[in-house]
Short mmCIF file of C-alpha atoms and ligand atoms in Angstrom, two decimals:
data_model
loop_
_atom_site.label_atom_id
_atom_site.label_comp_id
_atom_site.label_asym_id
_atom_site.label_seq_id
_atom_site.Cartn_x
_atom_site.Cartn_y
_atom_site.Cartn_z
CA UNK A 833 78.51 5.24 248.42
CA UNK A 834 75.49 3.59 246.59
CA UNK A 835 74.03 0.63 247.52
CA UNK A 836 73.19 -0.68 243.69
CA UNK A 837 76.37 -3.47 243.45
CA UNK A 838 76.53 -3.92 239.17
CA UNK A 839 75.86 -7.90 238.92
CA UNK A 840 79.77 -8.99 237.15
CA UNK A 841 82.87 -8.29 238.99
CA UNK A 842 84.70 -8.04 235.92
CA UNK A 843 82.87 -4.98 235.52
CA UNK A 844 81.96 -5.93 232.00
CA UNK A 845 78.02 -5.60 231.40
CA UNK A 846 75.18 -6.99 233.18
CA UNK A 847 73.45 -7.73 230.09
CA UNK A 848 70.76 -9.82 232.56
CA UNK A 849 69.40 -6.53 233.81
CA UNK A 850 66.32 -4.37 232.54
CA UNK A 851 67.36 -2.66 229.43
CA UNK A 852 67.19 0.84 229.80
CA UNK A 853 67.22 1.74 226.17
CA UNK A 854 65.27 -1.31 224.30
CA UNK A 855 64.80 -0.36 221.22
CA UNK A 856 68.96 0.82 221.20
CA UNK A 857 69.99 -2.84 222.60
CA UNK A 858 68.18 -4.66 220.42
CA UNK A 859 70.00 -2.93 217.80
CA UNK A 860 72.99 -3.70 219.24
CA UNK A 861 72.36 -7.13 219.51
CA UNK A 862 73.23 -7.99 215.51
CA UNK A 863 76.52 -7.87 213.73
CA UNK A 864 75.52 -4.78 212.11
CA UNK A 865 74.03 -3.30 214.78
CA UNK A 866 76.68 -0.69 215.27
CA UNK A 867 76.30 0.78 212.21
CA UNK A 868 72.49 0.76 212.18
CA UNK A 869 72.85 2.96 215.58
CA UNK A 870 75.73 4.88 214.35
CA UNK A 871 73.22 6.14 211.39
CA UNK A 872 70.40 6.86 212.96
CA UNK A 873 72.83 8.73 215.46
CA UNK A 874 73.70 10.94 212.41
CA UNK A 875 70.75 11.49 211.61
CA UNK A 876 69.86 12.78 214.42
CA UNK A 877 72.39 14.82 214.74
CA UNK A 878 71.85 16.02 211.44
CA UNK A 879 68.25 16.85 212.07
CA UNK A 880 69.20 19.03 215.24
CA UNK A 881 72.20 20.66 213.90
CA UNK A 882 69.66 23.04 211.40
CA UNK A 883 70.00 26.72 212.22
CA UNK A 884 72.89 27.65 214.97
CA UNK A 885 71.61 25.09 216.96
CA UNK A 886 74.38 24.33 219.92
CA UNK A 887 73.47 20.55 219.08
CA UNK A 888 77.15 20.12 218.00
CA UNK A 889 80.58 21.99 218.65
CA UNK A 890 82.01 23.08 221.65
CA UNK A 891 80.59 23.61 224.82
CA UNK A 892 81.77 26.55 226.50
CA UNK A 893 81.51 27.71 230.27
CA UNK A 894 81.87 31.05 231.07
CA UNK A 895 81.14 32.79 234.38
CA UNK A 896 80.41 36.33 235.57
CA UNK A 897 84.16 37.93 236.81
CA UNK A 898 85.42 34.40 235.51
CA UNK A 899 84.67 33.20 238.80
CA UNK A 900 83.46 29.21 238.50
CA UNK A 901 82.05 26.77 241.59
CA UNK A 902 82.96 23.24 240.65
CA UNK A 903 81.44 20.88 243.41
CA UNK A 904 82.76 17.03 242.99
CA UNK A 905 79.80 14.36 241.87
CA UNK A 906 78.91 10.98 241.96
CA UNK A 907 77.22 9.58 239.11
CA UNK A 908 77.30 6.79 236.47
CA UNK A 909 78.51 6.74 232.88
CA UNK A 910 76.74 4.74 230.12
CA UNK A 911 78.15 2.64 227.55
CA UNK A 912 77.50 1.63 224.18
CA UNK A 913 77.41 -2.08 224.97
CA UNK A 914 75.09 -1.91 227.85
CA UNK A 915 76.96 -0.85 230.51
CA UNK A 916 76.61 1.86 233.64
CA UNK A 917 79.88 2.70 234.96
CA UNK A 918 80.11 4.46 239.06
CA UNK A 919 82.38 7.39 238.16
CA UNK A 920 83.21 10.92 239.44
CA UNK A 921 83.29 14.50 238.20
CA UNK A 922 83.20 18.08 238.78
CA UNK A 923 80.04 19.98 238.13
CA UNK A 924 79.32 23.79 237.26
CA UNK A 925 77.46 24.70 240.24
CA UNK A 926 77.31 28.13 239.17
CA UNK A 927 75.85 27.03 235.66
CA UNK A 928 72.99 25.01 238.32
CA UNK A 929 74.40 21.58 236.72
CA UNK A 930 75.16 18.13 237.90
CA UNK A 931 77.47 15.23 237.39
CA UNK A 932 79.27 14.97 234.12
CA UNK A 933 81.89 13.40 232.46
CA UNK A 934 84.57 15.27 231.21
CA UNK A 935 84.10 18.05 233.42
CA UNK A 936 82.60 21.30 232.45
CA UNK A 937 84.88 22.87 229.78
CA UNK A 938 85.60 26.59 231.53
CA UNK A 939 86.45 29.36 228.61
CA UNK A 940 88.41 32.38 229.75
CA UNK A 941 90.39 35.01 228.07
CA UNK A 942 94.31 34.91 228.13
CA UNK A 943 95.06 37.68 230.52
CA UNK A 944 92.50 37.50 232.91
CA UNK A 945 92.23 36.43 236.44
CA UNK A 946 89.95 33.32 236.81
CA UNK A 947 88.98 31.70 240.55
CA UNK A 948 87.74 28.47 240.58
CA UNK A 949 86.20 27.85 243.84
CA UNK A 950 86.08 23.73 244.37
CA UNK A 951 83.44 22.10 246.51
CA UNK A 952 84.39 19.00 247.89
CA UNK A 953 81.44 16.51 248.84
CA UNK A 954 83.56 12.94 248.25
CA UNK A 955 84.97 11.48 251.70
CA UNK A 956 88.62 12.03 250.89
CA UNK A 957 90.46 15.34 250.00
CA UNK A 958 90.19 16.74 246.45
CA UNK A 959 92.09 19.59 244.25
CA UNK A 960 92.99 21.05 240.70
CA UNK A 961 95.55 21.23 239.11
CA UNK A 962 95.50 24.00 236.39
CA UNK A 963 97.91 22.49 233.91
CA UNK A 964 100.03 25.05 231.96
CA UNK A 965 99.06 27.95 234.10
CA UNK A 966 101.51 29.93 236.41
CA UNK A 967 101.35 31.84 239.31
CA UNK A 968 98.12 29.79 241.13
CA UNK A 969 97.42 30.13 244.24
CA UNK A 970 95.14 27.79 246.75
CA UNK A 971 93.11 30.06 249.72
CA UNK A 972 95.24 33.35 249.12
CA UNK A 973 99.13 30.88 249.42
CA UNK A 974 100.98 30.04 246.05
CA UNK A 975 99.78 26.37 245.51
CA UNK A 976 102.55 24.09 246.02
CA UNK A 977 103.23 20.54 246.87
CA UNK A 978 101.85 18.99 249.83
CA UNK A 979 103.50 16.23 252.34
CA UNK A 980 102.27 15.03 255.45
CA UNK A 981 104.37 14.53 258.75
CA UNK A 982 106.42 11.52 257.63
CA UNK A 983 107.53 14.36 254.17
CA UNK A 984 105.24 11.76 252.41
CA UNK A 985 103.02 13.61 249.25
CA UNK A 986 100.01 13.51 249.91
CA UNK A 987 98.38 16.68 247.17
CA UNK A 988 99.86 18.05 244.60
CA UNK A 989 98.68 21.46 245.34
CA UNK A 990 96.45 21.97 248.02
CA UNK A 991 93.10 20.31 248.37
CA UNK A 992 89.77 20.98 249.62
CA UNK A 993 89.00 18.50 252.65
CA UNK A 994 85.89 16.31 253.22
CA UNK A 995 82.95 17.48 254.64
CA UNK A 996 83.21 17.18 258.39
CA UNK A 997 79.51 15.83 260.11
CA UNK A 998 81.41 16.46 263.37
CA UNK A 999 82.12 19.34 262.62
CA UNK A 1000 79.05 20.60 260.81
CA UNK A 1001 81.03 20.87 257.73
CA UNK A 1002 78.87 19.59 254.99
CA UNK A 1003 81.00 20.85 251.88
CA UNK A 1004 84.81 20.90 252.30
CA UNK A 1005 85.98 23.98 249.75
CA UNK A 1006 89.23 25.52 248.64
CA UNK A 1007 89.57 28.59 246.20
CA UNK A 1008 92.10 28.96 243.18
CA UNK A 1009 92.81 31.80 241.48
CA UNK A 1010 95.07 32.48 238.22
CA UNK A 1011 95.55 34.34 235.53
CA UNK A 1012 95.02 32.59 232.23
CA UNK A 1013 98.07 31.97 230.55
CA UNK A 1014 99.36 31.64 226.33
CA UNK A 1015 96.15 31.19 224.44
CA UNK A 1016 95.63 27.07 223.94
CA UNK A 1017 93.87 23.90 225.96
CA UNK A 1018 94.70 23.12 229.03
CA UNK A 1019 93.90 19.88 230.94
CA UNK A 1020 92.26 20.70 234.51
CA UNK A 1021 92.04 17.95 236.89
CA UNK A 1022 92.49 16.58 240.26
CA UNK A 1023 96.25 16.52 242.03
CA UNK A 1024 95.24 14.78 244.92
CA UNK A 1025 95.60 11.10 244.93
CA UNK A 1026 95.75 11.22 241.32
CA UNK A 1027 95.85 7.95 239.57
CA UNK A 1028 92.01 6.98 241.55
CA UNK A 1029 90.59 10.52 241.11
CA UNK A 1030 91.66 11.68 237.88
CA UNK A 1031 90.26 7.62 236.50
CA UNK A 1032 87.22 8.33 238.38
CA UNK A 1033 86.66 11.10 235.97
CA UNK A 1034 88.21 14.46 237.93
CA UNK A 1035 89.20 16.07 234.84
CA UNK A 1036 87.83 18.63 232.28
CA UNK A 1037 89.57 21.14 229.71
CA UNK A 1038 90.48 24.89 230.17
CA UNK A 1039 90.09 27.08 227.00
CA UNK A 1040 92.25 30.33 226.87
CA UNK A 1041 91.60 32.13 223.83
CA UNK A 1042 93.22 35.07 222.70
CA UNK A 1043 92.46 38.19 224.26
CA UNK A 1044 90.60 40.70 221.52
CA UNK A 1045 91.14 37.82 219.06
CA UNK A 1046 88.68 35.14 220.35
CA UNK A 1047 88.37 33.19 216.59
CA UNK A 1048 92.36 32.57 216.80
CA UNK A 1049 93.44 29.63 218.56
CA UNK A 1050 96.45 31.25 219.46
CA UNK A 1051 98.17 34.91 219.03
CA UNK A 1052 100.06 34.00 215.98
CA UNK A 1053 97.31 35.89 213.71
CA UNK A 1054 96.04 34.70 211.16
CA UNK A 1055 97.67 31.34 210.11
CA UNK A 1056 95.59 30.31 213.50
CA UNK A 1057 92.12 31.85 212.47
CA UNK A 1058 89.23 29.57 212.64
CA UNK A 1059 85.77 29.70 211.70
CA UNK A 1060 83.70 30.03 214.99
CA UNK A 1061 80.76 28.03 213.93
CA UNK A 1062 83.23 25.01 213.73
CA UNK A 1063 85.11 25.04 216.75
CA UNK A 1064 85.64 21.09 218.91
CA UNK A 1065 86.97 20.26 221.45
CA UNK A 1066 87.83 16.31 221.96
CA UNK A 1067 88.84 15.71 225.58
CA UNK A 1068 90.04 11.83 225.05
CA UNK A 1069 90.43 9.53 228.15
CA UNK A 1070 89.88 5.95 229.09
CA UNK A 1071 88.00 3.93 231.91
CA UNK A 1072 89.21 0.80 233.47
CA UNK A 1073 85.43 -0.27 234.67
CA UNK A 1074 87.31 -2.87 237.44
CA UNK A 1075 88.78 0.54 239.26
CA UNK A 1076 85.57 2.26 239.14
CA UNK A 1077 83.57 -1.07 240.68
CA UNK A 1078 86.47 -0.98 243.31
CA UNK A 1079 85.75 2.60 244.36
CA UNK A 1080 82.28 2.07 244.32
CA UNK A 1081 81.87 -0.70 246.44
CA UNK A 1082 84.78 0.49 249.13
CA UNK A 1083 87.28 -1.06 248.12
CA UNK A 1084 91.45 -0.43 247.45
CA UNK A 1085 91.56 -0.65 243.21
CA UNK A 1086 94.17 -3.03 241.93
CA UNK A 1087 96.20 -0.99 240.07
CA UNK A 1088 98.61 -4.31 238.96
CA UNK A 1089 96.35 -5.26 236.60
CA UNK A 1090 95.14 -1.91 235.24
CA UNK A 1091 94.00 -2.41 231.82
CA UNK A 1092 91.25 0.21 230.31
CA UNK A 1093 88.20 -1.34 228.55
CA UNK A 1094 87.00 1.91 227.36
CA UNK A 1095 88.10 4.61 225.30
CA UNK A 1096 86.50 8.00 225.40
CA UNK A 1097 85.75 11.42 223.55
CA UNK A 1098 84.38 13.62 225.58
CA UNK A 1099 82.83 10.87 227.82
CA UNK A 1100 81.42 9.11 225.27
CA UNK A 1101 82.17 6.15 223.35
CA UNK A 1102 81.31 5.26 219.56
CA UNK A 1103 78.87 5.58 218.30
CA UNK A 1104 77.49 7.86 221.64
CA UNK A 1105 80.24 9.98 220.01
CA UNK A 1106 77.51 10.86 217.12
CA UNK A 1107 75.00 11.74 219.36
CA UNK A 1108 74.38 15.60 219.28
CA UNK A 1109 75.52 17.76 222.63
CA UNK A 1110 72.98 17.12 225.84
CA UNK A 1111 71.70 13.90 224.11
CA UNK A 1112 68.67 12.75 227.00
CA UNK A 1113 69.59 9.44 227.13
CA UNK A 1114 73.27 10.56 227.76
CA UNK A 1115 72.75 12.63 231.05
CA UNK A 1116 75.71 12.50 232.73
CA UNK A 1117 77.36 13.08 229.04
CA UNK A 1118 76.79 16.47 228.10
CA UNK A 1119 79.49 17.08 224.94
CA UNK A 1120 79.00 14.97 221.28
CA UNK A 1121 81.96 14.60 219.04
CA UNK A 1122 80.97 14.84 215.74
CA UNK A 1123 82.74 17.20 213.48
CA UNK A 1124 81.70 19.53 210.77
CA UNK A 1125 83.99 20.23 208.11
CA UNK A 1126 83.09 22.90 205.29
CA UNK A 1127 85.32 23.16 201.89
CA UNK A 1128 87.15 25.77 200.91
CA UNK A 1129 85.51 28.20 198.83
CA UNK A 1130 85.75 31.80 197.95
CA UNK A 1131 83.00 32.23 200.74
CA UNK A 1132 84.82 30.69 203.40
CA UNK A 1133 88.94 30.05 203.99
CA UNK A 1134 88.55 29.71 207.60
CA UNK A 1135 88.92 26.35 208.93
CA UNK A 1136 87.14 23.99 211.46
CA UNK A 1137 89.36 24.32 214.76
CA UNK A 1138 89.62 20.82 216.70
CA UNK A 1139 91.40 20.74 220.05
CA UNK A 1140 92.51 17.53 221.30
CA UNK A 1141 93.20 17.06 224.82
CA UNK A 1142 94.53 13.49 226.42
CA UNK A 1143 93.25 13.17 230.06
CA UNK A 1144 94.32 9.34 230.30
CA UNK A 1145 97.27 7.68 230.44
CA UNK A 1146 98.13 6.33 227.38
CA UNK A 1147 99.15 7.76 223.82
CA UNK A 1148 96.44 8.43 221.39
CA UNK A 1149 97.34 8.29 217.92
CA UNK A 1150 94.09 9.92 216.28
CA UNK A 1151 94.04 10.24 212.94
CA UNK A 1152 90.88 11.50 210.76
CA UNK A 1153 90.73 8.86 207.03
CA UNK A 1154 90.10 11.77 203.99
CA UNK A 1155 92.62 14.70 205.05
CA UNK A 1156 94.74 15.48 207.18
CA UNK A 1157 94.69 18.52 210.00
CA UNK A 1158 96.92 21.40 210.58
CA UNK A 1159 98.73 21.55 214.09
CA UNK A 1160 99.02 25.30 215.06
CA UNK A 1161 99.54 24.89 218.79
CA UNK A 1162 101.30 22.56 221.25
CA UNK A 1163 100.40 22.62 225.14
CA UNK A 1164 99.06 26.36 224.20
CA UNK A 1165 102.75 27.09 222.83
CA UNK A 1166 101.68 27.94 219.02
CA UNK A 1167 104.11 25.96 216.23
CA UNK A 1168 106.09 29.48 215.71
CA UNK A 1169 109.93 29.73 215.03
CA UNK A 1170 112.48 31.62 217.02
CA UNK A 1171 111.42 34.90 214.74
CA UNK A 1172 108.05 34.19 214.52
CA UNK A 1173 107.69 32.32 211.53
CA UNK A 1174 105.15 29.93 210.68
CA UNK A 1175 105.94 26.70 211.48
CA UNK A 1176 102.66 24.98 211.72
CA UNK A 1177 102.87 21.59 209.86
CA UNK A 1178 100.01 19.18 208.37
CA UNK A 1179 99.57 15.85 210.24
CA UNK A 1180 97.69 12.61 209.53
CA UNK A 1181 97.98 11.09 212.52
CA UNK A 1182 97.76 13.05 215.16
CA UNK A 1183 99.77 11.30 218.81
CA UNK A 1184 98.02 12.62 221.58
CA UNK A 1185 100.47 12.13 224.64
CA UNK A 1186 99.16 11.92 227.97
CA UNK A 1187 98.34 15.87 229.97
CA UNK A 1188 98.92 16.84 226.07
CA UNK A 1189 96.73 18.92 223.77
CA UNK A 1190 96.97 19.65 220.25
CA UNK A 1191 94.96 22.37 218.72
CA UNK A 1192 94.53 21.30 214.83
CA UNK A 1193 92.75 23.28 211.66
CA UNK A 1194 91.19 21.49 209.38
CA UNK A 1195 89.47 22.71 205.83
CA UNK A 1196 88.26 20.71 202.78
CA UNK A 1197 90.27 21.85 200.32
CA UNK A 1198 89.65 18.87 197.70
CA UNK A 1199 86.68 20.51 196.15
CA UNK A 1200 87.37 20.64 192.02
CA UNK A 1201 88.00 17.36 192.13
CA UNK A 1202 85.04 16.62 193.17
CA UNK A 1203 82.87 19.38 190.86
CA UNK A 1204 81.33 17.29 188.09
CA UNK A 1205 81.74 20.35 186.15
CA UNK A 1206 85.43 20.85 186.26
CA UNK A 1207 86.37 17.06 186.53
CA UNK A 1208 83.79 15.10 184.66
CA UNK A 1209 85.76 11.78 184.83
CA UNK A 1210 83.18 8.91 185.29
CA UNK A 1211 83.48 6.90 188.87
CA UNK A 1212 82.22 3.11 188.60
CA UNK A 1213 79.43 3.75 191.03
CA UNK A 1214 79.12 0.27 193.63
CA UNK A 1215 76.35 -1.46 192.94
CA UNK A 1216 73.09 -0.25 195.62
CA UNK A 1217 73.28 -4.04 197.27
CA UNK A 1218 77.15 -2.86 197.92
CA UNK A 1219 75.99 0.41 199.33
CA UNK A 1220 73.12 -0.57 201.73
CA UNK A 1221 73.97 -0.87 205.51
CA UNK A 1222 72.11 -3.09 206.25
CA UNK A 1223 68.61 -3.94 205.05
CA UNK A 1224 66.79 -0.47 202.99
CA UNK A 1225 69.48 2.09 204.53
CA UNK A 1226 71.69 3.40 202.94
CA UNK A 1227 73.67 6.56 203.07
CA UNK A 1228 75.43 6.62 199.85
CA UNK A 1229 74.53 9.57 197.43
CA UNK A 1230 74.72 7.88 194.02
CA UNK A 1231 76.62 9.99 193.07
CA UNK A 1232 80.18 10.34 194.02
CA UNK A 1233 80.51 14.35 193.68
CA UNK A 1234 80.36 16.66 196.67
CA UNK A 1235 76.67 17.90 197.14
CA UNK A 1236 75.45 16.03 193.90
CA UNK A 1237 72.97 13.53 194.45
CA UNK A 1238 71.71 10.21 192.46
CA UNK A 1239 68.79 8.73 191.97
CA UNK A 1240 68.70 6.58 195.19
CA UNK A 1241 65.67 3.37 194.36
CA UNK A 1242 62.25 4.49 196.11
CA UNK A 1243 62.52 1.38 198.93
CA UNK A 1244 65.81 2.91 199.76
CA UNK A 1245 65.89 5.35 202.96
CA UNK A 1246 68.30 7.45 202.36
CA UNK A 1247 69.97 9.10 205.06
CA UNK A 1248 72.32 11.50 202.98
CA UNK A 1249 70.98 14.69 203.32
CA UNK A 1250 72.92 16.62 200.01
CA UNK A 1251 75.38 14.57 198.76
CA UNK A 1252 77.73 15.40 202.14
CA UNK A 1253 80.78 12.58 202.54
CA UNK A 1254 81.31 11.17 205.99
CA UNK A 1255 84.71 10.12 207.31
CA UNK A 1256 85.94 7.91 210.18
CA UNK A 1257 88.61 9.56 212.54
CA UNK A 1258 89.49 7.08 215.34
CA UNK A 1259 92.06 6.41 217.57
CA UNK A 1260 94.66 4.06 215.14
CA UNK A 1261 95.74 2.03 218.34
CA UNK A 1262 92.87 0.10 217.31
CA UNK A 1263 92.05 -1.70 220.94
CA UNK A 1264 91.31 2.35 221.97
CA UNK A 1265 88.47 1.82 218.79
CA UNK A 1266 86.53 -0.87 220.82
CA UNK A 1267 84.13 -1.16 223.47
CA UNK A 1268 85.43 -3.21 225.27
CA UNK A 1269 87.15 -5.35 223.42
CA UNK A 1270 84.40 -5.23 220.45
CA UNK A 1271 84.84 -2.72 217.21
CA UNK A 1272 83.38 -0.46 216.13
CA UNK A 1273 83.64 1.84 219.22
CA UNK A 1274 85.80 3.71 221.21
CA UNK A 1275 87.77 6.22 220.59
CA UNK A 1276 85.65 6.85 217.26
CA UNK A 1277 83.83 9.54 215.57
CA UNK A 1278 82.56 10.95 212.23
CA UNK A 1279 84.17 13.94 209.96
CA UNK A 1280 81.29 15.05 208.15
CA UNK A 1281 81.98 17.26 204.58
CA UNK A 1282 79.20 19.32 203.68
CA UNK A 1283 79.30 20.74 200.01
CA UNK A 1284 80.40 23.93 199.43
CA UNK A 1285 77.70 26.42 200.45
CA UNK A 1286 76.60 24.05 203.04
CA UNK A 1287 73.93 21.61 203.45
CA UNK A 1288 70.46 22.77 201.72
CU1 LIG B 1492 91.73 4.74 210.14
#
């Protein structure tokens, strides 16, 4: 338990105390201010994503024999409005790393046996839960339903105790062992006094990819083939910061007046969500969230692959603006018919149902009309005081072809790179697209398009 008490019981944020990022609050501080951050974000991310940088994308875990240590953490999550949140998570303490929020996303291959050995360090019992996965068993016994004397529940499945000072028990520990299942993403998180734990941020994403096919998202061949260097994963959840303060200071959460203030992907909120993958001044929030799309060409037909997973509690109606994605496979059961036939289906707005994941494709396939070549048709360009964001930025083209650029004026700073679009996507249940209340934020990210060929 810490000591630090954050100054509002509301949990909303203590604006009063030092800044930790300055220059980032000040920003903050206008009306415009999200978008100002939100570019140089981008731009960032831009910057860091040349070559095969890991800056953006999927994080994967993998272990030697598939055999992960996840030990539980205490740490705090940071917010785009200011505020440091007490949360929970598991950590990869085979990987050597700490606290972070989701959890460490653990890649194995459909077909083979995975342990995941859980270190407990929190005073109160923890376990897993391996959504979707069969046959798991907890310390060598199928894992099953727990009750104590009075037939009260008290675990899910079984759970790895506290440590014991008495005792000499500094780590309380309990092994799992499975073999990945059907090819898709899986939610992992804790079964043991779930509504706290799994809020507290007990949760991370299991990726079972198919065996000897590992650029499929699932075994239906190739209508599910997706090009590796785009692969995402969005693991969407929410934080009420009132049950966190709770927990952190001792006390029993209210759960009659639940009401989340913050809406996550991958532990971060908008525009965090643009920052690339192991941002520094996100420590404790390892994965970004922006996505790279590339157009179709006769170079490349293989899509971006975007798994959504919904570790909270309420729906999620994402939905990318620009195009719509492909949904190929349901809670790892791919969108097949009774004799195989392809039954995937295009979507717009995608509902994300809580301990649900969708894995969606998603190519650009709107490219002629955008070739200046092939459709010549004059657009009524906006005029440069309707494209700045604020001040000299701006990061309109000038042009509005894919990969063309215009003649941006000199005192402009111009942050597109080669005539590249961006596109919102966003949770549409627009409260889940604030931060707390205040938009833009969220549940929020950036699509960006690069022209065909990519980004030179
Ligand atoms: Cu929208």
């Amino acid at each position: 338990m810490t000591s630090s008490i954050p100054a509002k019981a509301t949990g909303r944020p203590a604006r009063a105390s030092a800044p930790r990022f300055p220059a980032r609050r000040r920003l903050l501080a206008t009306a415009t201010a999200g978008l100002l951050a939100l570019g140089a974000a981008v731009v960032a991310q831009s910057a860091a994503h040349a070559g095969s940088s890991p800056s953006e994308g999927i994080v994967c875990d993998t272990a030697v024999n598939n055999t992960f240590t996840l030990g539980t953490r205490t740490g705090s999550v940071s917010t785009p409005d200011g505020n440091s949140i007490y949360s929970w998570g598991f950590a990869d303490e085979g990987a050597g790393h700490g606290f972070q929020l989701p959890g460490p996303t653990l890649c194995v291959t459909s077909g083979d046996v995975v342990t995941v050995v859980l270190h407990n360090t929190l005073t109160e019992p923890v376990s897993i839960v391996f959504h979707g996965q069969s046959g798991v068993t907890a310390n060598g016994s199928p894992a099953q339903p727990q009750f104590d004397a009075q037939h009260a529940l008290t675990s899910l499945v079984q759970a790895a105790a506290p440590p014991d000072a008495d005792a000499g028990v500094k780590v309380g520990s309990m092994t799992y062992s499975f073999t990945a299942g059907s090819p898709g993403t899986y939610l992992y998180a804790s079964g043991t006094d779930v509504n706290k734990q799994v809020q507290m941020g007990l949760f991370g994403a299991l990726v079972v990819r198919p065996k000897d096919h590992p650029h499929q998202a699932t075994n239906a061949g190739t209508s599910a083939t997706f090009n590796p260097d785009h692969e995402y994963l969005f693991v969407l959840s929410e934080i009420d910061p009132d049950i966190h303060l709770a927990v952190e200071r001792g006390e029993t959460p209210d759960w009659s007046s639940y009401q989340p203030r913050y809406f996550m992907i991958n532990g971060r909120s908008m525009p965090d969500t643009l920052a690339p993958n192991n941002a520094t001044y996100l420590p404790g929030q390892p994965y970004g969230a922006m996505v790279h799309i590339q157009p179709y060409s006769a170079t490349n037909s293989a899509p971006a692959l975007i798994r959504y997973l919904n570790a909270g509690t309420e729906n999620y109606p994402f939905h990318p603006h620009g195009s719509d994605e492909r949904i190929v496979n349901i809670d790892g059961h791919p969108t097949l018919g009774p004799t195989g036939q392809d039954l995937s289906y295009n979507k717009f707005d995608l509902n994300v149902q809580p301990g649900q994941s969708l894995d969606a494709t998603m190519i650009w396939t709107d490219v002629d009309q955008w070739n200046p070549s092939t459709n010549p048709i004059p657009t009524k360009l906006p005029a440069i005081t309707d494209q700045l964001l604020v001040g000299t930025d701006t990061w309109f083209s000038e042009s509005p072809y894919l990969g063309v650029k215009g003649n941006v004026p000199t005192y402009i700073t111009d942050n597109n790179q080669c005539g590249e679009y961006y596109h919102i996507a966003h949770s549409h249940a627009l409260q889940q697209a604030t931060n707390y209340g205040a938009t833009f934020g969220g549940m929020m990210t950036l699509y960006r398009i690069d022209p065909p060929g990519g980004c030179k």
